[in-house]
Structure formats: C-alpha cells, structure tokens
Amino acid sequence: MSETAEVVIIGGGIVGSSVAWHLTYAGCRDVLVLERESQQGLGSTGKSMGGVRAQFATAVNIRMSLYSIPIFAAFEEITGRPSEYKSHGYMFVATAPRHLDYLRRNFELQTALGLKQVEMLSREEIIHRVPQLRSDDILGGSFCATDGFVDPYSVMKGFMASAEEHGARLRRNVTVTGIDTDSRGVAGVRTTNGSISARTVVNAAGPWAAEIARMAGVDLPIEPLRRMLVPTEPFPGLPDRLPMVIDMSTGFHFRPEGLGLLMAWNDPDETPGFKTSFDPAFIEKILTHAVNRVPCFEDLQVNPHRAWAGLYAMTPDHHAIIGPAPEVPGLFFANGFSGHGVMHSPATGRITADLILHRSSGLLDARDLGLPRFAEGRLLEETAVL
Ligand SMILES: Cc1cc2nc3c(=O)[nH]c(=O)nc-3n(C[C@H](O)[C@H](O)[C@H](O)COP(=O)(O)OP(=O)(O)OC[C@H]3O[C@@H](n4cnc5c(N)ncnc54)[C@H](O)[C@@H]3O)c2cc1C
C-alpha cells in the first residue's frame, strides 16, 4: 500500500472519529483514519461510563463542555445517528465546608461563562431529589440539568459514519509503526500495511498516545491509569431520571444503567500502567462506599463477571493536550483527556480541525491546552477528576 492523504488520524476511537467529522464538516475531505484493531471502540471509548458534564472548575473545561453538550443533544440532527444523550444531570453532594465552597466557586465561574442550568442545592433539595441518600452529614451540593450521559460507542460510530459520508476513509487492522519527517516536518506514517504520505498527522491514540509521540521524537507526558466500573443487577425503587450522584466525601459515584446502576470510584491505590484486567477485590471496596452513602445499597446484587476495567490517559494537570507539536510541524495531539475524552470529544474535534485548517480556534485560546504549557509552567489545575 502506498497512499497519500491530506490528514492522517492515528486511532479510530471517539476522539479520532470526532476529529475526522469536524475536518470533513469544515470541508477538508481527504482524511484517513487508521485503527489497529479489527473494529472501533476497543480502546478507552468502549470502556467509558459515558458521563457528560459542564460542572468543572476551570474555564477551559467548562468551555469545552459548553460546546460539546449541545452537540450531543442535537447529534441525530447533525449526524443522522443517535448519541443516546440523557439529560439526567450530575448532582455533586458535599459533606465538608471546603467541598461546598469549591462547588460555589465553580458555580460562579460556570454561570459567568454562560452555563444557565447549574444550581446550588440545599441539603433538603438533595434529599428531595434522591431520598435514599444518607443525609446526616450532607451540607449541600450542586446540580446541572444538562449534564448527563451518552452512549460513547454510538457517538463514535455516528461521528465516523457521517465523516465517511463526507469523504473520510477508515482503515481497520492497520497499526502505525513509525512517523516519517523531513525538513518541512511530518512527511507521513509507516504502518503494518505500508507507508502513507501526509503532511498532517493527528495523534488520537488514547492511552497509547505517548508511544505514537515517541515515533516523532516527542516526549508526551501521558500515563495510562486503570479505572474500574461495576454494573449492578436491576435495582427498583430509585427515582425516575436518577442523575449521576457524586459523593464528594469519597469520590464514589453512580448513575442508572438499564434497570440497575453503574458504579465508579477512583481508587487512590491504583498505580499507572497498562493494566486492563478487573480486580475482583475492587467490588468490596466500592460496595463499602456505596452502602455508606446509600444504606439500601446493602441489597445491591453485583456479578463480578460483568464488571470491567479500562484506561484513563492521565496528564500532570488532568487536562487534555490538544494542538501542534512545537518541534514537528504537521503533527497534532488530541490526547490525555484524564477521564473526560468522551464528553470533550466534540470540542476536541472542533479545536483540532480549527488548528489544522486555521492555526487558531474560535472556541477557545488553544494555547492553554498546548504541550508547551508543561515546559513553561502554565499548568491548569482541575481538582475534581472523576
Ligand atoms: C472505565 C472508564 C470510564 C470512563 N468514564 C468516562 C466518562 O464518564 N466520561 C468521559 O468523558 N470519559 C470517560 N472515560 C474516558 C474516555 O473513555 C476516554 O477519554 C476516551 O474514550 C478517549 O478516546 P480516544 O479516542 O482518545 O481513545 P481510545 O478510545 O482509546 O482510542 C484510541 C484508539 O487508537 C488506537 N491505536 C492505538 N495505537 C495505535 C497505532 N499504533 N496504530 C493504529 N491505531 C492505534 C487504539 O486501538 C484505539 O482504538 C472513561 C474511561 C474509562 C476507562
């Protein structure tokens, strides 16, 4: 195979698919997506909890969500496919004054940036929304009605199918093994199926992004970190339209999934590495936090064989790295989402397409997300990583 493309995208997960869609939507149709697996979604995208929220602490994350959530809401109109967006909201529950202060500060920033649906909640309002919560220590919280969940697989497939209708090509079973450069910058990629010439290459390789960057001699500060999810058997009696509920005292959170729940918790003992097997010992840990906040969860039924693990792609400041590689013209990063790559996939596609086609983005000042911020000490601190 000896081919050319205007833009090659490495990785056919939700981010690569969104970049492909945004490029074709902007009129750049000669886009080739390379995916090493036999099907899309076998990386982090297929393992995700599908949560989407605008309740963040930094302007850049809030702005990315303010672009992304309306795309999920209008996805069928835009791409002709469903996103399964469910606007059940995210409800943060604070039991410590510092957490409540944090939510209030975030609320001020979110509303100043134009988020209209976020509200602070009293203890009583929280109990009213989810009466099953143990509430003796609850001080208050926040809720945003446009937060919720999507089906990551549907969004990924929808973006890609619509991009293909507009000229993009997806190649599966093709592994990128090298990036070629010349005096002008990127010249193409080497793959298990031969070389492809391209002056623009996008790294959308999820947790494997650092490996791709190394092929061009770039050190990308991204580490894989295992993340485990536990679905439950059907559990009746909870409110209709149950939101994502986050117990800020432990980080335990849950949302409805089918007739049961999907539960998550950020285990502080987890260490970086490409570990993707589910550890059965996690179930007892997460159930302890679950029952502590929701006493009736003592009756939850969990089948360890249905639980799974996947990888977050973590950066030192828990924000994505989006933009050009400073020393390799033509190479772009769309990486390091630190657990937010599904919800921020639309904004990432838009920013990346803007930078490729126009060198700047109308959505936000993309320099904030660029790789040089680490060397220049301009880190962005987001303290609420779920
Ligand atoms: C358990 C869990 C829960 C999560 N929950 C949420 C959530 O609620 N909300 C949210 O927004 N995010 C969540 N995330 C994070 C989210 O899933 C990721 O940020 C997102 O899926 C990243 O998408 P991606 O396309 O960058 O990566 P991926 O989906 O991993 O895609 C990368 C692709 O690149 C391919 N690839 C890698 N190397 C090569 C190569 N050399 N050649 C060709 N192809 C290659 C891989 O096969 C893969 O398909 C969660 C993640 C996990 C693991």
Coordinates of C-alpha atoms and ligand atoms in Angstrom, one line a residue:
M1 CA 0.0 0.0 0.0
S2 CA 1.4 3.4 -1.0
E3 CA -1.1 6.1 -0.4
T4 CA -1.5 9.8 0.3
A5 CA -3.9 11.7 2.4
E6 CA -4.2 15.3 3.4
V7 CA -4.7 14.4 7.0
V8 CA -3.9 11.0 8.7
I9 CA -5.6 10.4 12.1
I10 CA -4.0 7.7 14.2
G11 CA -6.7 6.0 16.3
G12 CA -10.4 5.4 15.5
G13 CA -11.8 5.9 19.0
I14 CA -14.3 8.7 19.8
V15 CA -11.7 11.4 19.5
G16 CA -10.2 10.3 16.2
S17 CA -13.8 10.0 14.9
S18 CA -14.8 13.5 16.1
V19 CA -11.6 15.0 14.6
A20 CA -12.5 13.2 11.3
W21 CA -16.1 14.5 11.4
H22 CA -15.1 18.1 12.2
L23 CA -12.5 18.1 9.4
T24 CA -14.9 16.9 6.8
Y25 CA -17.6 19.2 8.1
A26 CA -15.2 22.1 7.6
G27 CA -14.6 21.0 4.0
C28 CA -11.3 19.0 4.4
R29 CA -12.4 15.7 3.0
D30 CA -9.2 13.8 2.3
V31 CA -9.0 12.4 5.8
L32 CA -7.7 8.9 6.5
V33 CA -8.3 7.3 9.9
L34 CA -6.0 4.4 10.9
E35 CA -7.2 1.9 13.6
R36 CA -5.1 -1.1 14.5
E37 CA -8.0 -3.2 15.9
S38 CA -10.4 -5.1 13.7
Q39 CA -13.2 -2.8 15.0
Q40 CA -13.6 0.6 16.6
G41 CA -14.2 1.1 20.3
L42 CA -11.8 -1.4 21.7
G43 CA -9.7 1.3 23.4
S44 CA -11.0 3.5 26.2
T45 CA -14.1 4.6 24.3
G46 CA -15.8 1.2 24.7
K47 CA -15.0 1.1 28.4
S48 CA -16.3 4.5 29.3
M49 CA -19.1 5.4 31.8
G50 CA -20.4 7.9 29.2
G51 CA -20.8 10.8 31.7
V52 CA -21.0 14.3 30.3
R53 CA -20.9 17.4 32.4
A54 CA -20.2 21.1 32.3
Q55 CA -19.7 21.3 36.1
F56 CA -15.9 21.8 36.0
A57 CA -13.6 24.1 37.9
T58 CA -11.6 25.6 35.0
A59 CA -12.7 27.8 32.3
V60 CA -11.1 25.7 29.6
N61 CA -13.0 22.5 30.6
I62 CA -16.3 24.4 31.1
R63 CA -15.9 26.0 27.6
M64 CA -15.2 22.6 26.1
S65 CA -18.4 21.2 27.7
L66 CA -20.5 24.2 26.6
Y67 CA -19.6 23.3 23.0
S68 CA -19.9 19.6 23.4
I69 CA -23.2 19.0 25.3
P70 CA -25.3 20.8 22.7
I71 CA -23.7 18.6 20.0
F72 CA -24.7 15.5 21.9
A73 CA -28.2 16.9 22.3
A74 CA -28.5 17.7 18.5
F75 CA -26.4 14.7 17.4
E76 CA -29.2 13.0 15.4
E77 CA -30.0 16.2 13.5
I78 CA -26.3 16.8 12.9
T79 CA -25.0 13.3 12.0
G80 CA -28.2 11.3 11.4
R81 CA -27.3 8.9 14.2
P82 CA -28.3 8.7 17.9
S83 CA -26.0 9.7 20.8
E84 CA -28.4 8.4 23.4
Y85 CA -27.9 11.6 25.3
K86 CA -29.9 11.5 28.6
S87 CA -30.0 14.8 30.4
H88 CA -30.5 13.4 33.9
G89 CA -28.0 15.8 35.4
Y90 CA -25.0 15.4 37.7
M91 CA -25.6 16.0 41.4
F92 CA -22.5 16.8 43.5
V93 CA -23.1 16.1 47.2
A94 CA -20.8 17.9 49.7
T95 CA -20.3 16.9 53.3
A96 CA -17.3 19.2 54.0
P97 CA -17.3 23.0 54.1
R98 CA -14.3 23.1 51.7
H99 CA -16.2 21.0 49.2
L100 CA -19.2 23.2 49.4
D101 CA -17.0 26.3 48.9
Y102 CA -15.4 24.6 45.9
L103 CA -18.8 24.0 44.4
R104 CA -19.9 27.6 45.0
R105 CA -16.7 28.9 43.3
N106 CA -17.3 26.6 40.4
F107 CA -20.9 27.7 40.2
E108 CA -19.8 31.3 39.9
L109 CA -17.3 30.5 37.2
Q110 CA -19.8 28.3 35.3
T111 CA -22.6 30.8 35.3
A112 CA -20.2 33.6 34.4
L113 CA -19.2 31.6 31.3
G114 CA -22.8 31.2 30.3
L115 CA -24.0 27.9 31.8
K116 CA -27.6 28.6 32.7
Q117 CA -28.8 25.3 34.1
V118 CA -26.4 24.9 37.1
E119 CA -27.8 25.5 40.5
M120 CA -26.7 25.2 44.1
L121 CA -28.8 22.8 46.2
S122 CA -29.6 22.8 49.9
R123 CA -29.4 19.6 51.9
E124 CA -33.3 19.4 51.7
E125 CA -33.2 19.7 48.0
I126 CA -30.7 16.9 47.7
I127 CA -32.8 14.6 49.8
H128 CA -35.9 15.6 47.8
R129 CA -34.1 14.5 44.6
V130 CA -32.7 11.3 46.0
P131 CA -34.4 10.3 49.2
Q132 CA -32.3 7.1 49.5
L133 CA -29.1 9.1 50.4
R134 CA -27.8 9.0 54.0
S135 CA -28.1 12.7 54.7
D136 CA -27.0 13.4 58.3
D137 CA -23.6 14.9 57.2
I138 CA -24.8 16.5 53.9
L139 CA -24.2 20.2 53.8
G140 CA -25.4 20.9 50.2
G141 CA -24.4 20.4 46.7
S142 CA -24.9 21.4 43.1
F143 CA -26.9 20.2 40.1
C144 CA -26.8 20.9 36.4
A145 CA -29.8 19.6 34.4
T146 CA -28.0 19.5 31.1
D147 CA -25.3 17.2 32.4
G148 CA -26.0 13.5 32.0
F149 CA -24.8 10.5 29.9
V150 CA -24.3 9.5 26.3
D151 CA -23.6 6.1 24.7
P152 CA -19.9 6.6 23.7
Y153 CA -20.0 3.8 21.2
S154 CA -23.0 5.4 19.4
V155 CA -21.3 8.8 19.3
M156 CA -18.0 7.3 18.0
K157 CA -19.9 5.4 15.3
G158 CA -22.1 8.3 14.4
F159 CA -19.2 10.7 14.0
M160 CA -17.3 8.2 11.9
A161 CA -20.2 7.1 9.7
S162 CA -21.1 10.8 9.0
A163 CA -17.4 11.7 8.3
E164 CA -17.2 8.7 5.9
E165 CA -20.3 10.0 4.1
H166 CA -18.4 13.3 3.6
G167 CA -15.2 11.7 2.2
A168 CA -13.2 10.4 5.2
R169 CA -11.8 6.9 5.0
L170 CA -11.5 4.5 7.9
R171 CA -8.9 1.6 7.7
R172 CA -9.1 -1.0 10.4
N173 CA -6.4 -3.7 11.1
V174 CA -3.7 -1.1 10.3
T175 CA -1.1 -0.4 13.0
V176 CA 1.0 2.8 12.8
T177 CA 4.6 1.8 13.4
G178 CA 6.5 5.0 12.6
I179 CA 6.2 8.7 11.7
D180 CA 8.4 10.0 8.9
T181 CA 9.7 13.5 8.9
D182 CA 11.7 15.6 6.5
S183 CA 13.0 19.2 6.5
R184 CA 9.4 20.5 6.3
G185 CA 8.1 18.5 9.2
V186 CA 5.8 15.4 9.0
A187 CA 6.0 13.6 5.8
G188 CA 3.8 10.6 6.5
V189 CA 3.4 7.4 8.6
R190 CA 4.7 3.9 8.3
T191 CA 2.2 1.1 9.0
T192 CA 1.9 -2.6 9.0
N193 CA 0.3 -2.2 5.5
G194 CA 2.9 0.1 4.1
S195 CA 3.6 3.8 4.1
I196 CA 1.2 6.7 3.7
S197 CA 2.3 10.2 2.7
A198 CA 0.7 13.0 4.6
R199 CA 1.8 16.5 5.7
T200 CA -0.7 16.5 8.7
V201 CA -0.9 13.7 11.2
V202 CA -3.2 13.7 14.3
N203 CA -2.3 11.6 17.3
A204 CA -5.6 10.3 18.6
A205 CA -4.2 7.1 20.1
G206 CA -5.8 7.4 23.6
P207 CA -3.7 5.8 26.3
W208 CA -1.1 4.8 23.7
A209 CA -0.5 8.4 22.7
A210 CA 3.0 8.7 24.3
E211 CA 4.1 5.7 22.2
I212 CA 2.9 7.5 19.0
A213 CA 4.6 10.8 20.0
R214 CA 7.9 9.0 20.6
M215 CA 7.8 7.9 17.0
A216 CA 8.3 11.6 16.1
G217 CA 10.8 12.1 18.9
V218 CA 8.4 13.9 21.2
D219 CA 8.0 13.2 24.9
L220 CA 4.3 13.4 25.7
P221 CA 3.6 13.4 29.5
I222 CA 0.7 10.9 29.4
E223 CA 0.3 7.9 31.6
P224 CA -2.3 5.1 31.4
L225 CA -4.2 4.6 34.6
R226 CA -6.6 1.7 35.2
R227 CA -10.2 2.6 36.0
M228 CA -12.8 0.1 37.0
L229 CA -16.6 0.1 36.7
V230 CA -19.2 -2.1 38.4
P231 CA -22.6 -2.6 37.0
T232 CA -25.4 -3.9 39.2
E233 CA -28.4 -6.2 38.7
P234 CA -31.8 -4.5 38.4
F235 CA -32.5 -2.3 41.5
P236 CA -36.0 -1.0 41.6
G237 CA -37.3 1.9 43.8
L238 CA -34.9 4.7 42.9
P239 CA -36.2 7.9 41.4
D240 CA -37.0 8.2 37.7
R241 CA -34.4 10.2 35.9
L242 CA -31.8 9.5 38.6
P243 CA -28.8 11.8 38.0
M244 CA -25.2 10.9 38.2
V245 CA -24.7 11.2 42.0
I246 CA -21.2 12.1 43.3
D247 CA -20.5 11.6 47.0
M248 CA -17.6 14.1 47.3
S249 CA -16.6 12.7 50.7
T250 CA -15.2 9.6 49.0
G251 CA -15.5 10.2 45.2
F252 CA -18.0 7.3 44.9
H253 CA -20.5 8.0 42.1
F254 CA -23.2 6.1 40.4
R255 CA -25.8 6.5 37.6
P256 CA -28.6 4.5 36.2
E257 CA -27.8 1.8 33.6
G258 CA -30.7 -0.2 32.3
L259 CA -32.7 -1.3 35.2
G260 CA -29.7 -1.3 37.5
L261 CA -26.8 1.1 38.2
L262 CA -23.3 1.7 37.0
M263 CA -20.9 2.5 39.9
A264 CA -17.5 4.0 39.9
W265 CA -14.8 5.1 42.4
N266 CA -11.4 6.4 42.0
D267 CA -9.1 4.0 43.9
P268 CA -6.3 6.1 45.3
D269 CA -4.1 3.0 45.5
E270 CA -4.2 2.5 41.7
T271 CA -0.8 2.9 40.0
P272 CA 0.0 3.8 36.4
G273 CA 0.4 1.1 33.8
F274 CA -1.3 -0.8 31.0
K275 CA -3.5 -2.9 33.4
T276 CA -6.8 -3.8 31.9
S277 CA -7.9 -6.8 34.0
F278 CA -10.7 -6.2 36.5
D279 CA -9.6 -6.8 40.1
P280 CA -12.4 -8.6 42.0
A281 CA -11.2 -7.1 45.3
F282 CA -12.4 -3.8 44.0
I283 CA -16.1 -4.8 44.4
E284 CA -15.8 -5.0 48.2
K285 CA -14.1 -1.6 48.3
I286 CA -16.7 0.1 46.1
L287 CA -19.6 -1.5 47.9
T288 CA -18.3 -0.2 51.2
H289 CA -18.5 3.4 49.9
A290 CA -21.9 2.7 48.2
V291 CA -23.6 1.4 51.3
N292 CA -22.0 4.2 53.4
R293 CA -23.8 6.8 51.3
V294 CA -26.9 4.9 50.2
P295 CA -27.8 2.4 53.0
C296 CA -30.3 0.5 50.9
F297 CA -27.5 -0.4 48.5
E298 CA -26.8 -3.2 51.0
D299 CA -29.3 -5.1 48.9
L300 CA -27.4 -4.5 45.6
Q301 CA -26.6 -7.6 43.6
V302 CA -23.3 -7.5 41.7
N303 CA -22.0 -10.0 39.2
P304 CA -18.1 -9.7 39.1
H305 CA -18.1 -11.2 35.6
R306 CA -20.0 -8.2 34.3
A307 CA -17.6 -5.6 35.8
W308 CA -14.8 -4.2 33.7
A309 CA -11.6 -2.1 33.6
G310 CA -10.2 0.4 31.1
L311 CA -7.6 3.0 30.9
Y312 CA -7.6 6.7 31.6
A313 CA -4.9 8.7 29.8
M314 CA -3.6 11.0 32.5
T315 CA -1.6 14.2 32.2
P316 CA 0.2 16.0 35.0
D317 CA -2.6 18.7 35.3
H318 CA -5.5 16.4 34.4
H319 CA -6.3 18.5 31.3
A320 CA -6.1 17.3 27.7
I321 CA -3.1 18.1 25.4
I322 CA -4.5 19.5 22.2
G323 CA -2.6 21.2 19.5
P324 CA 0.6 21.2 17.4
A325 CA 3.8 19.5 18.4
P326 CA 6.1 22.6 18.7
E327 CA 9.1 20.9 17.0
V328 CA 7.4 18.7 14.5
P329 CA 5.4 20.8 12.0
G330 CA 2.3 18.9 10.9
L331 CA 2.0 16.7 14.0
F332 CA -1.1 17.4 16.2
F333 CA -2.1 16.0 19.5
A334 CA -5.6 15.2 20.7
N335 CA -4.7 13.3 23.8
G336 CA -4.5 13.0 27.6
F337 CA -8.2 13.5 28.5
S338 CA -7.7 12.3 32.1
G339 CA -11.2 10.7 32.1
H340 CA -13.1 13.3 30.1
G341 CA -12.4 12.3 26.5
V342 CA -16.0 11.2 25.7
M343 CA -17.6 14.3 27.0
H344 CA -15.0 16.6 25.4
S345 CA -14.7 14.7 22.1
P346 CA -16.9 17.2 20.2
A347 CA -14.8 20.2 21.4
T348 CA -11.6 18.4 20.7
G349 CA -12.6 17.6 17.2
R350 CA -13.6 21.3 16.7
I351 CA -10.4 22.7 18.2
T352 CA -8.1 20.2 16.3
A353 CA -9.9 20.9 13.0
D354 CA -9.6 24.7 13.6
L355 CA -5.9 24.4 14.4
I356 CA -5.2 22.3 11.4
L357 CA -7.2 24.5 9.0
H358 CA -6.8 28.0 10.5
R359 CA -4.0 27.8 13.1
S360 CA -6.2 29.1 15.8
S361 CA -9.6 28.0 17.3
G362 CA -12.7 30.1 17.5
L363 CA -13.8 28.0 20.5
L364 CA -11.1 29.0 23.0
D365 CA -7.4 30.0 23.2
A366 CA -5.9 26.7 22.3
R367 CA -2.5 27.7 23.7
D368 CA -3.9 26.9 27.1
L369 CA -4.1 23.2 26.1
G370 CA -0.9 23.0 24.1
L371 CA 2.1 20.8 25.1
P372 CA 4.4 23.8 25.8
R373 CA 2.4 24.6 28.9
F374 CA 4.3 21.9 30.9
A375 CA 7.8 23.2 30.0
E376 CA 6.6 26.8 30.5
G377 CA 5.0 26.1 33.9
R378 CA 1.5 27.1 32.8
L379 CA -0.3 24.1 34.2
L380 CA -4.1 24.1 34.5
E381 CA -5.4 22.6 37.8
E382 CA -8.7 20.8 37.8
T383 CA -9.3 19.3 41.2
A384 CA -12.5 17.4 40.5
V385 CA -11.3 14.4 38.5
L386 CA -13.9 11.7 38.3
Ligands
LIG1 C1 -13.7 3.0 33.0 C2 -13.7 4.3 32.3 C3 -14.7 5.2 32.5 C4 -14.7 6.4 31.8 N1 -15.7 7.3 32.0 C5 -15.8 8.5 31.3 C6 -16.9 9.3 31.4 O1 -17.8 9.1 32.2 N2 -16.9 10.4 30.6 C7 -15.9 10.8 29.8 O2 -15.9 11.8 29.1 N3 -14.8 10.0 29.7 C8 -14.7 8.8 30.4 N4 -13.7 8.0 30.3 C9 -12.5 8.4 29.4 C10 -12.9 8.2 28.0 O3 -13.3 6.9 27.8 C11 -11.6 8.5 27.1 O4 -11.1 9.8 27.5 C12 -11.9 8.5 25.6 O5 -12.6 7.3 25.3 C13 -10.7 8.7 24.8 O6 -11.0 8.4 23.5 P1 -9.8 8.3 22.4 O7 -10.5 8.2 21.1 O8 -8.8 9.3 22.7 O9 -9.1 6.9 22.9 P2 -9.4 5.4 22.6 O10 -10.9 5.1 22.6 O11 -8.6 4.6 23.4 O12 -9.0 5.2 21.0 C14 -7.6 5.2 20.7 C15 -7.5 4.2 19.5 O13 -6.2 4.3 19.0 C16 -5.9 3.0 18.5 N5 -4.4 2.9 18.4 C17 -3.5 3.0 19.4 N6 -2.3 2.8 18.9 C18 -2.4 2.7 17.6 C19 -1.5 2.5 16.5 N7 -0.1 2.4 16.7 N8 -2.0 2.4 15.2 C20 -3.3 2.5 15.0 N9 -4.2 2.6 16.0 C21 -3.8 2.8 17.2 C22 -6.5 2.1 19.6 O14 -6.7 0.8 19.1 C23 -7.8 2.8 19.9 O15 -8.9 2.3 19.2 C24 -13.6 6.8 30.9 C25 -12.6 5.8 30.7 C26 -12.6 4.6 31.3 C27 -11.5 3.6 31.1

